[in-house]
PDB file of C-alpha atoms in Angstrom:
ATOM      1  CA  MET T   1      -4.300  -8.051  20.785  1.00 53.00           C
ATOM      2  CA  LEU T   2      -5.631  -6.833  17.971  1.00 59.00           C
ATOM      3  CA  THR T   3      -5.334  -5.445  14.844  1.00 68.00           C
ATOM      4  CA  ILE T   4      -6.668  -4.647  10.925  1.00 70.00           C
ATOM      5  CA  LYS T   5      -4.198  -4.317   8.038  1.00 72.00           C
ATOM      6  CA  PRO T   6      -6.646  -2.758   4.771  1.00 75.00           C
ATOM      7  CA  VAL T   7      -4.498  -4.389   2.156  1.00 82.00           C
ATOM      8  CA  GLY T   8      -4.636  -3.858  -1.722  1.00 83.00           C
ATOM      9  CA  ALA T   9      -2.741  -2.850  -4.727  1.00 85.00           C
ATOM     10  CA  MET T  10      -1.423   0.876  -4.379  1.00 80.00           C
ATOM     11  CA  GLY T  11      -4.838   3.111  -6.033  1.00 83.00           C
ATOM     12  CA  THR T  12      -7.404   0.383  -4.369  1.00 86.00           C
ATOM     13  CA  GLY T  13      -7.949   3.259  -0.853  1.00 85.00           C
ATOM     14  CA  LYS T  14      -6.453   1.986   1.919  1.00 82.00           C
ATOM     15  CA  THR T  15      -5.071   5.298   3.774  1.00 77.00           C
ATOM     16  CA  LYS T  16      -8.520   6.503   3.216  1.00 83.00           C
ATOM     17  CA  LEU T  17     -10.442   3.419   4.343  1.00 84.00           C
ATOM     18  CA  SER T  18      -8.135   3.207   7.620  1.00 79.00           C
ATOM     19  CA  ILE T  19      -8.249   7.040   7.712  1.00 77.00           C
ATOM     20  CA  ASP T  20     -12.561   5.800   8.076  1.00 84.00           C
ATOM     21  CA  VAL T  21     -12.003   3.466  10.554  1.00 80.00           C
ATOM     22  CA  CYS T  22     -10.024   5.157  12.756  1.00 76.00           C
ATOM     23  CA  LYS T  23     -12.712   7.926  13.046  1.00 78.00           C
ATOM     24  CA  VAL T  24     -15.172   4.999  13.938  1.00 78.00           C
ATOM     25  CA  ILE T  25     -13.070   2.812  16.249  1.00 72.00           C
ATOM     26  CA  SER T  26     -10.346   5.022  18.479  1.00 67.00           C
ATOM     27  CA  GLY T  27      -7.891   3.357  15.998  1.00 65.00           C
ATOM     28  CA  GLU T  28      -4.310   4.602  15.399  1.00 62.00           C
ATOM     29  CA  VAL T  29      -2.605   4.402  12.202  1.00 62.00           C
ATOM     30  CA  VAL T  30       0.596   3.249  11.991  1.00 62.00           C
ATOM     31  CA  ASN T  31       2.820   4.079   8.551  1.00 58.00           C
ATOM     32  CA  ALA T  32       3.238   0.262   6.650  1.00 56.00           C
ATOM     33  CA  ASP T  33       5.337   1.631   3.071  1.00 56.00           C
ATOM     34  CA  LYS T  34       8.652   0.578   3.479  1.00 51.00           C
ATOM     35  CA  ILE T  35       9.237   3.851   0.728  1.00 48.00           C
ATOM     36  CA  GLN T  36       8.960   5.991   3.976  1.00 48.00           C
ATOM     37  CA  ILE T  37      10.927   4.433   6.768  1.00 45.00           C
ATOM     38  CA  TYR T  38      14.533   5.424   7.071  1.00 40.00           C
ATOM     39  CA  PRO T  39      17.292   4.249   9.765  1.00 36.00           C
ATOM     40  CA  GLY T  40      16.496   6.811  12.554  1.00 28.00           C
ATOM     41  CA  LEU T  41      12.785   7.265  12.030  1.00 25.00           C
ATOM     42  CA  ASP T  42      10.819   4.626  13.616  1.00 30.00           C
ATOM     43  CA  ILE T  43       7.199   3.211  13.257  1.00 25.00           C
ATOM     44  CA  THR T  44       5.568   4.024  16.577  1.00 23.00           C
ATOM     45  CA  THR T  45       5.533   0.292  18.137  1.00 29.00           C
ATOM     46  CA  ASN T  46       2.524  -1.068  18.113  1.00 31.00           C
ATOM     47  CA  LYS T  47       2.836  -2.569  22.062  1.00 37.00           C
ATOM     48  CA  SER T  48       3.064   2.446  22.203  1.00 67.00           C
ATOM     49  CA  ILE T  49      -0.931   2.304  20.908  1.00 40.00           C
ATOM     50  CA  VAL T  50      -2.279  -0.571  23.231  1.00 43.00           C
ATOM     51  CA  ARG T  51      -1.118   1.160  26.235  1.00 47.00           C
ATOM     52  CA  ARG T  52      -3.508   4.924  24.845  1.00 50.00           C
ATOM     53  CA  GLY T  53      -6.397   2.086  23.839  1.00 53.00           C
ATOM     54  CA  HIS T  54      -5.860   2.251  20.390  1.00 56.00           C
ATOM     55  CA  VAL T  55      -6.281  -0.457  17.931  1.00 57.00           C
ATOM     56  CA  PRO T  56      -3.486  -0.670  15.649  1.00 61.00           C
ATOM     57  CA  ILE T  57      -4.477   0.418  12.081  1.00 64.00           C
ATOM     58  CA  LEU T  58      -1.599  -1.282   9.449  1.00 63.00           C
ATOM     59  CA  VAL T  59      -1.945   0.842   6.422  1.00 60.00           C
ATOM     60  CA  GLY T  60       0.799   0.765   3.092  1.00 57.00           C
ATOM     61  CA  GLY T  61       1.457  -1.098  -0.306  1.00 56.00           C
ATOM     62  CA  SER T  62       4.821  -3.129   1.933  1.00 66.00           C
ATOM     63  CA  ASN T  63       3.367  -6.612   2.217  1.00 68.00           C
ATOM     64  CA  SER T  64       6.343  -7.951   3.346  1.00 73.00           C
ATOM     65  CA  LEU T  65       5.850  -5.275   5.442  1.00 70.00           C
ATOM     66  CA  ILE T  66       3.012  -6.905   6.622  1.00 76.00           C
ATOM     67  CA  TYR T  67       4.231  -9.828   6.242  1.00 81.00           C
ATOM     68  CA  GLY T  68       7.066  -9.091   9.104  1.00 78.00           C
ATOM     69  CA  PHE T  69       4.657  -7.301  11.932  1.00 78.00           C
ATOM     70  CA  LEU T  70       2.218 -10.166  11.834  1.00 81.00           C
ATOM     71  CA  VAL T  71       3.927 -13.509  10.981  1.00 87.00           C
ATOM     72  CA  ASP T  72       3.614 -15.743  14.099  1.00 88.00           C
ATOM     73  CA  HIS T  73       8.145 -16.709  14.107  1.00 85.00           C
ATOM     74  CA  PHE T  74      10.004 -14.170  12.315  1.00 81.00           C
ATOM     75  CA  ASP T  75      12.878 -15.200  10.581  1.00 84.00           C
ATOM     76  CA  PRO T  76      15.227 -13.117   8.832  1.00 79.00           C
ATOM     77  CA  SER T  77      16.711 -15.519   6.589  1.00 83.00           C
ATOM     78  CA  LEU T  78      13.064 -15.781   4.498  1.00 83.00           C
ATOM     79  CA  VAL T  79      13.970 -13.196   1.803  1.00 81.00           C
ATOM     80  CA  ASP T  80      10.724 -14.453  -0.135  1.00 87.00           C
ATOM     81  CA  PRO T  81       8.208 -16.141   2.338  1.00 89.00           C
ATOM     82  CA  PHE T  82       5.844 -15.469  -0.072  1.00 88.00           C
ATOM     83  CA  ALA T  83       8.268 -18.158  -2.380  1.00 88.00           C
ATOM     84  CA  ILE T  84       7.901 -20.760  -0.873  1.00 87.00           C
ATOM     85  CA  ALA T  85       6.310 -23.844  -1.586  1.00 84.00           C
ATOM     86  CA  ARG T  86       4.599 -24.949   1.076  1.00 86.00           C
ATOM     87  CA  TYR T  87       5.418 -22.100   3.637  1.00 90.00           C
ATOM     88  CA  GLN T  88       2.519 -21.498   5.867  1.00 90.00           C
ATOM     89  CA  PRO T  89       3.110 -19.399   8.859  1.00 92.00           C
ATOM     90  CA  THR T  90       0.188 -18.807  11.669  1.00 91.00           C
ATOM     91  CA  LEU T  91      -0.343 -14.823  12.768  1.00 89.00           C
ATOM     92  CA  ARG T  92       0.712 -13.992  16.170  1.00 85.00           C
ATOM     93  CA  PHE T  93      -1.968 -11.887  17.288  1.00 80.00           C
ATOM     94  CA  GLN T  94      -6.156 -11.376  16.162  1.00 83.00           C
ATOM     95  CA  SER T  95      -5.842  -9.951  12.476  1.00 83.00           C
ATOM     96  CA  CYS T  96      -8.476  -8.587  10.147  1.00 81.00           C
ATOM     97  CA  LEU T  97      -7.188  -7.916   6.853  1.00 87.00           C
ATOM     98  CA  MET T  98      -9.144  -5.777   4.497  1.00 88.00           C
ATOM     99  CA  TRP T  99      -8.853  -6.969   0.500  1.00 91.00           C
ATOM    100  CA  LEU T 100      -9.236  -3.302  -1.288  1.00 92.00           C
ATOM    101  CA  HIS T 101      -9.165  -4.435  -4.984  1.00 94.00           C
ATOM    102  CA  ALA T 102     -10.843  -3.256  -8.436  1.00 95.00           C
ATOM    103  CA  HIS T 103     -11.644  -4.440 -12.068  1.00 95.00           C
ATOM    104  CA  GLU T 104      -7.363  -4.357 -13.346  1.00 94.00           C
ATOM    105  CA  LEU T 105      -8.336  -2.434 -16.482  1.00 96.00           C
ATOM    106  CA  VAL T 106     -10.100   0.491 -14.277  1.00 96.00           C
ATOM    107  CA  LEU T 107      -7.496   0.033 -11.540  1.00 95.00           C
ATOM    108  CA  LYS T 108      -5.161   0.535 -15.164  1.00 96.00           C
ATOM    109  CA  GLU T 109      -6.754   3.584 -16.254  1.00 97.00           C
ATOM    110  CA  TYR T 110      -6.245   5.083 -13.302  1.00 95.00           C
ATOM    111  CA  LEU T 111      -2.842   4.695 -11.910  1.00 94.00           C
ATOM    112  CA  ASN T 112      -1.910   5.938 -14.974  1.00 95.00           C
ATOM    113  CA  ARG T 113      -3.489   9.032 -14.196  1.00 94.00           C
ATOM    114  CA  ARG T 114      -2.555   9.758 -10.874  1.00 90.00           C
ATOM    115  CA  VAL T 115       1.110   9.466 -12.379  1.00 90.00           C
ATOM    116  CA  ASP T 116       0.416  12.491 -15.348  1.00 93.00           C
ATOM    117  CA  ASP T 117      -1.971  13.797 -11.824  1.00 90.00           C
ATOM    118  CA  MET T 118       1.360  13.569 -10.124  1.00 86.00           C
ATOM    119  CA  VAL T 119       4.136  14.313 -12.868  1.00 90.00           C
ATOM    120  CA  ASP T 120       0.829  17.756 -14.521  1.00 91.00           C
ATOM    121  CA  ALA T 121       1.790  18.789 -10.746  1.00 88.00           C
ATOM    122  CA  GLY T 122       4.963  19.269 -10.089  1.00 87.00           C
ATOM    123  CA  LEU T 123       7.047  15.343  -9.557  1.00 84.00           C
ATOM    124  CA  VAL T 124       9.294  15.952 -12.104  1.00 88.00           C
ATOM    125  CA  GLU T 125      10.328  19.250 -10.252  1.00 87.00           C
ATOM    126  CA  GLU T 126      10.239  18.378  -7.138  1.00 82.00           C
ATOM    127  CA  LEU T 127      12.826  15.405  -8.056  1.00 81.00           C
ATOM    128  CA  LYS T 128      15.182  17.068 -10.047  1.00 85.00           C
ATOM    129  CA  GLU T 129      15.025  19.135  -6.878  1.00 81.00           C
ATOM    130  CA  PHE T 130      16.186  16.849  -4.131  1.00 75.00           C
ATOM    131  CA  PHE T 131      18.138  15.192  -6.859  1.00 76.00           C
ATOM    132  CA  ASP T 132      20.465  18.046  -7.181  1.00 78.00           C
ATOM    133  CA  SER T 133      20.354  18.473  -3.872  1.00 74.00           C
ATOM    134  CA  MET T 134      22.187  14.554  -2.698  1.00 66.00           C
ATOM    135  CA  SER T 135      24.853  12.976  -3.268  1.00 59.00           C
ATOM    136  CA  ILE T 136      25.457  10.021  -4.642  1.00 53.00           C
ATOM    137  CA  CYS T 137      26.832   8.894  -1.161  1.00 51.00           C
ATOM    138  CA  LYS T 138      23.767  10.603   0.668  1.00 57.00           C
ATOM    139  CA  LEU T 139      21.512   8.991  -1.357  1.00 55.00           C
ATOM    140  CA  ALA T 140      22.897   5.291  -2.106  1.00 51.00           C
ATOM    141  CA  GLU T 141      22.235   5.129   2.275  1.00 51.00           C
ATOM    142  CA  HIS T 142      18.407   5.497   1.238  1.00 52.00           C
ATOM    143  CA  THR T 143      18.699   2.994  -1.736  1.00 52.00           C
ATOM    144  CA  GLY T 144      14.627   2.188  -1.439  1.00 54.00           C
ATOM    145  CA  LEU T 145      14.439   5.792  -1.517  1.00 59.00           C
ATOM    146  CA  ALA T 146      15.776   5.011  -4.817  1.00 60.00           C
ATOM    147  CA  ARG T 147      14.064   2.074  -6.364  1.00 64.00           C
ATOM    148  CA  ALA T 148      11.573   3.780  -5.626  1.00 70.00           C
ATOM    149  CA  ILE T 149       8.932   4.268  -8.812  1.00 72.00           C
ATOM    150  CA  ASP T 150       9.280   7.628 -10.379  1.00 77.00           C
ATOM    151  CA  VAL T 151      12.589   8.145  -8.416  1.00 78.00           C
ATOM    152  CA  SER T 152      14.490   5.269 -10.858  1.00 81.00           C
ATOM    153  CA  GLU T 153      12.873   6.556 -13.588  1.00 87.00           C
ATOM    154  CA  LEU T 154      13.341   9.781 -13.645  1.00 86.00           C
ATOM    155  CA  SER T 155      17.179   9.805 -12.903  1.00 85.00           C
ATOM    156  CA  GLU T 156      17.387   8.468 -16.440  1.00 88.00           C
ATOM    157  CA  TYR T 157      15.989  11.866 -17.502  1.00 91.00           C
ATOM    158  CA  PHE T 158      17.672  13.452 -15.057  1.00 88.00           C
ATOM    159  CA  ALA T 159      21.611  11.956 -16.349  1.00 86.00           C
ATOM    160  CA  GLY T 160      20.623  13.134 -19.754  1.00 91.00           C
ATOM    161  CA  ARG T 161      19.811   8.982 -20.512  1.00 92.00           C
ATOM    162  CA  LYS T 162      16.190   8.964 -21.611  1.00 93.00           C
ATOM    163  CA  ARG T 163      13.348  11.566 -22.702  1.00 95.00           C
ATOM    164  CA  LEU T 164      11.187  12.570 -20.655  1.00 95.00           C
ATOM    165  CA  CYS T 165       7.975  10.978 -22.588  1.00 95.00           C
ATOM    166  CA  VAL T 166       9.345   7.796 -21.986  1.00 96.00           C
ATOM    167  CA  CYS T 167      10.553   8.107 -18.270  1.00 94.00           C
ATOM    168  CA  ILE T 168       6.605   8.324 -17.350  1.00 95.00           C
ATOM    169  CA  ASP T 169       5.475   5.436 -20.098  1.00 96.00           C
ATOM    170  CA  GLU T 170       7.812   3.737 -17.452  1.00 95.00           C
ATOM    171  CA  MET T 171       6.925   4.999 -14.585  1.00 91.00           C
ATOM    172  CA  LYS T 172       3.487   4.161 -16.030  1.00 95.00           C
ATOM    173  CA  ALA T 173       4.551   0.107 -16.801  1.00 95.00           C
ATOM    174  CA  ASN T 174       5.992  -0.580 -13.853  1.00 92.00           C
ATOM    175  CA  THR T 175       3.201   0.784 -11.726  1.00 91.00           C
ATOM    176  CA  HIS T 176       1.153  -1.038 -13.669  1.00 94.00           C
ATOM    177  CA  ALA T 177       3.831  -4.626 -12.318  1.00 93.00           C
ATOM    178  CA  LEU T 178       4.301  -3.612  -8.759  1.00 88.00           C
ATOM    179  CA  ALA T 179       0.183  -3.381  -8.631  1.00 91.00           C
ATOM    180  CA  LYS T 180      -0.341  -6.863 -10.430  1.00 93.00           C
ATOM    181  CA  ALA T 181       2.732  -8.243  -7.418  1.00 90.00           C
ATOM    182  CA  GLN T 182       0.507  -6.483  -4.146  1.00 88.00           C
ATOM    183  CA  THR T 183      -2.053  -8.758  -5.870  1.00 91.00           C
ATOM    184  CA  ALA T 184      -1.085 -11.552  -6.535  1.00 91.00           C
ATOM    185  CA  LYS T 185       0.911 -11.166  -2.704  1.00 89.00           C
ATOM    186  CA  ILE T 186      -2.561 -11.035  -1.052  1.00 89.00           C
ATOM    187  CA  GLN T 187      -4.367 -13.853  -2.945  1.00 92.00           C
ATOM    188  CA  HIS T 188      -1.451 -15.496  -1.651  1.00 92.00           C
ATOM    189  CA  ILE T 189      -1.928 -14.600   1.807  1.00 91.00           C
ATOM    190  CA  ALA T 190      -5.730 -15.552   1.553  1.00 92.00           C
ATOM    191  CA  ASP T 191      -5.029 -19.201  -0.279  1.00 92.00           C
ATOM    192  CA  ALA T 192      -2.064 -21.145   0.269  1.00 92.00           C
ATOM    193  CA  TRP T 193      -1.745 -19.615   4.022  1.00 92.00           C
ATOM    194  CA  GLY T 194      -5.205 -19.067   5.584  1.00 92.00           C
ATOM    195  CA  TRP T 195      -5.119 -16.176   6.834  1.00 91.00           C
ATOM    196  CA  PRO T 196      -8.817 -13.998   7.639  1.00 89.00           C
ATOM    197  CA  VAL T 197      -9.385 -12.133   4.406  1.00 90.00           C
ATOM    198  CA  CYS T 198     -12.029  -9.759   3.807  1.00 91.00           C
ATOM    199  CA  SER T 199     -13.020  -8.953   0.095  1.00 93.00           C
ATOM    200  CA  LEU T 200     -13.751  -6.036  -0.063  1.00 93.00           C
ATOM    201  CA  ASP T 201     -14.877  -4.565  -4.478  1.00 96.00           C
ATOM    202  CA  ALA T 202     -13.647  -0.662  -5.095  1.00 95.00           C
ATOM    203  CA  THR T 203     -14.256  -0.525  -9.096  1.00 97.00           C
ATOM    204  CA  GLU T 204     -16.857   1.738  -8.559  1.00 96.00           C
ATOM    205  CA  THR T 205     -15.860   3.781  -6.196  1.00 96.00           C
ATOM    206  CA  ILE T 206     -12.580   3.911  -8.667  1.00 96.00           C
ATOM    207  CA  ARG T 207     -14.871   4.259 -11.725  1.00 96.00           C
ATOM    208  CA  ALA T 208     -16.492   7.468 -10.167  1.00 96.00           C
ATOM    209  CA  HIS T 209     -13.813   9.463 -10.028  1.00 94.00           C
ATOM    210  CA  LEU T 210     -11.999   8.450 -13.362  1.00 95.00           C
ATOM    211  CA  THR T 211     -15.684   9.237 -15.288  1.00 95.00           C
ATOM    212  CA  GLY T 212     -15.750  12.666 -13.196  1.00 93.00           C
ATOM    213  CA  SER T 213     -18.811  11.735 -11.624  1.00 93.00           C
ATOM    214  CA  ASN T 214     -19.796  14.250  -8.651  1.00 94.00           C
ATOM    215  CA  ASP T 215     -19.012  13.724  -4.969  1.00 93.00           C
ATOM    216  CA  THR T 216     -22.456  12.478  -3.453  1.00 95.00           C
ATOM    217  CA  ALA T 217     -22.161   9.471  -6.308  1.00 94.00           C
ATOM    218  CA  LYS T 218     -18.249   8.734  -5.036  1.00 94.00           C
ATOM    219  CA  ALA T 219     -19.490   8.726  -1.112  1.00 95.00           C
ATOM    220  CA  ILE T 220     -21.895   6.444  -2.351  1.00 96.00           C
ATOM    221  CA  ALA T 221     -19.983   3.955  -4.134  1.00 96.00           C
ATOM    222  CA  TRP T 222     -17.914   4.053  -1.350  1.00 95.00           C
ATOM    223  CA  GLU T 223     -19.962   3.795   1.575  1.00 96.00           C
ATOM    224  CA  ARG T 224     -21.423   0.653  -0.524  1.00 96.00           C
ATOM    225  CA  ASP T 225     -18.733  -1.224  -1.431  1.00 96.00           C
ATOM    226  CA  VAL T 226     -16.211  -0.338   0.708  1.00 94.00           C
ATOM    227  CA  SER T 227     -16.504   0.894   4.303  1.00 93.00           C
ATOM    228  CA  GLY T 228     -20.021   0.036   5.695  1.00 94.00           C
ATOM    229  CA  PRO T 229     -18.684  -3.328   4.881  1.00 94.00           C
ATOM    230  CA  THR T 230     -15.552  -2.457   6.465  1.00 91.00           C
ATOM    231  CA  LEU T 231     -17.143  -1.611  10.007  1.00 90.00           C
ATOM    232  CA  THR T 232     -19.501  -4.380  10.134  1.00 92.00           C
ATOM    233  CA  THR T 233     -16.650  -7.036   9.203  1.00 90.00           C
ATOM    234  CA  ILE T 234     -14.806  -4.826  11.827  1.00 86.00           C
ATOM    235  CA  ASN T 235     -17.308  -4.598  14.502  1.00 86.00           C
ATOM    236  CA  GLU T 236     -17.991  -8.831  13.937  1.00 87.00           C
ATOM    237  CA  PHE T 237     -13.762  -8.705  14.215  1.00 83.00           C
ATOM    238  CA  LEU T 238     -14.272  -6.204  17.900  1.00 77.00           C
ATOM    239  CA  ASP T 239     -16.603  -8.180  19.298  1.00 80.00           C
ATOM    240  CA  SER T 240     -15.959 -11.697  18.801  1.00 71.00           C
TER     241      SER T 240
END
């Protein structure tokens, strides 16, 4: 069985790339974002996707879930497999890992703007309604959501313990830290574990968004640096 997985820090374009690939190779996306997974809402199993004649394409920011899905022998006692020296797990499936990355300063600016855009779009009001409608006991059942960036910071604002501007600054700082940690894990997968990782530089695509370039310029950068090389690599992977 073959599995394709775009990996990378948040904001680098993993979801967009997954959709592009699905359209070309008749793939099917599996959600691997642990914040979106709750009890009773199981991810569609990989085996069911294969039966339908599709190639599984995993998308999401959780490298821990990707590890659990792809590793040959999963050991639930390993709290953080990325922190264990000399640990070198093998892949369970033939896999193609596409690593979207970007220059740190460019990505940082983009993530800052993304937080601002979310706030402008009504993030604070949406979460205020969520908190008002959910009891503490119910929130505790969704501990992953309670720890999510935006939710954890704004809860301090809703409780009257911090000003909104302080919480927004903390959201940005925590977003940067998460992106850095995600990148470090992918680097570990490639260097320490030796899993096959294809590097894709999304810097110019992200820069085009930041500078307000027109849609044509954005599409050219995306196809040249990300989607084009990805499809070439995947076709070679599927034909091997």
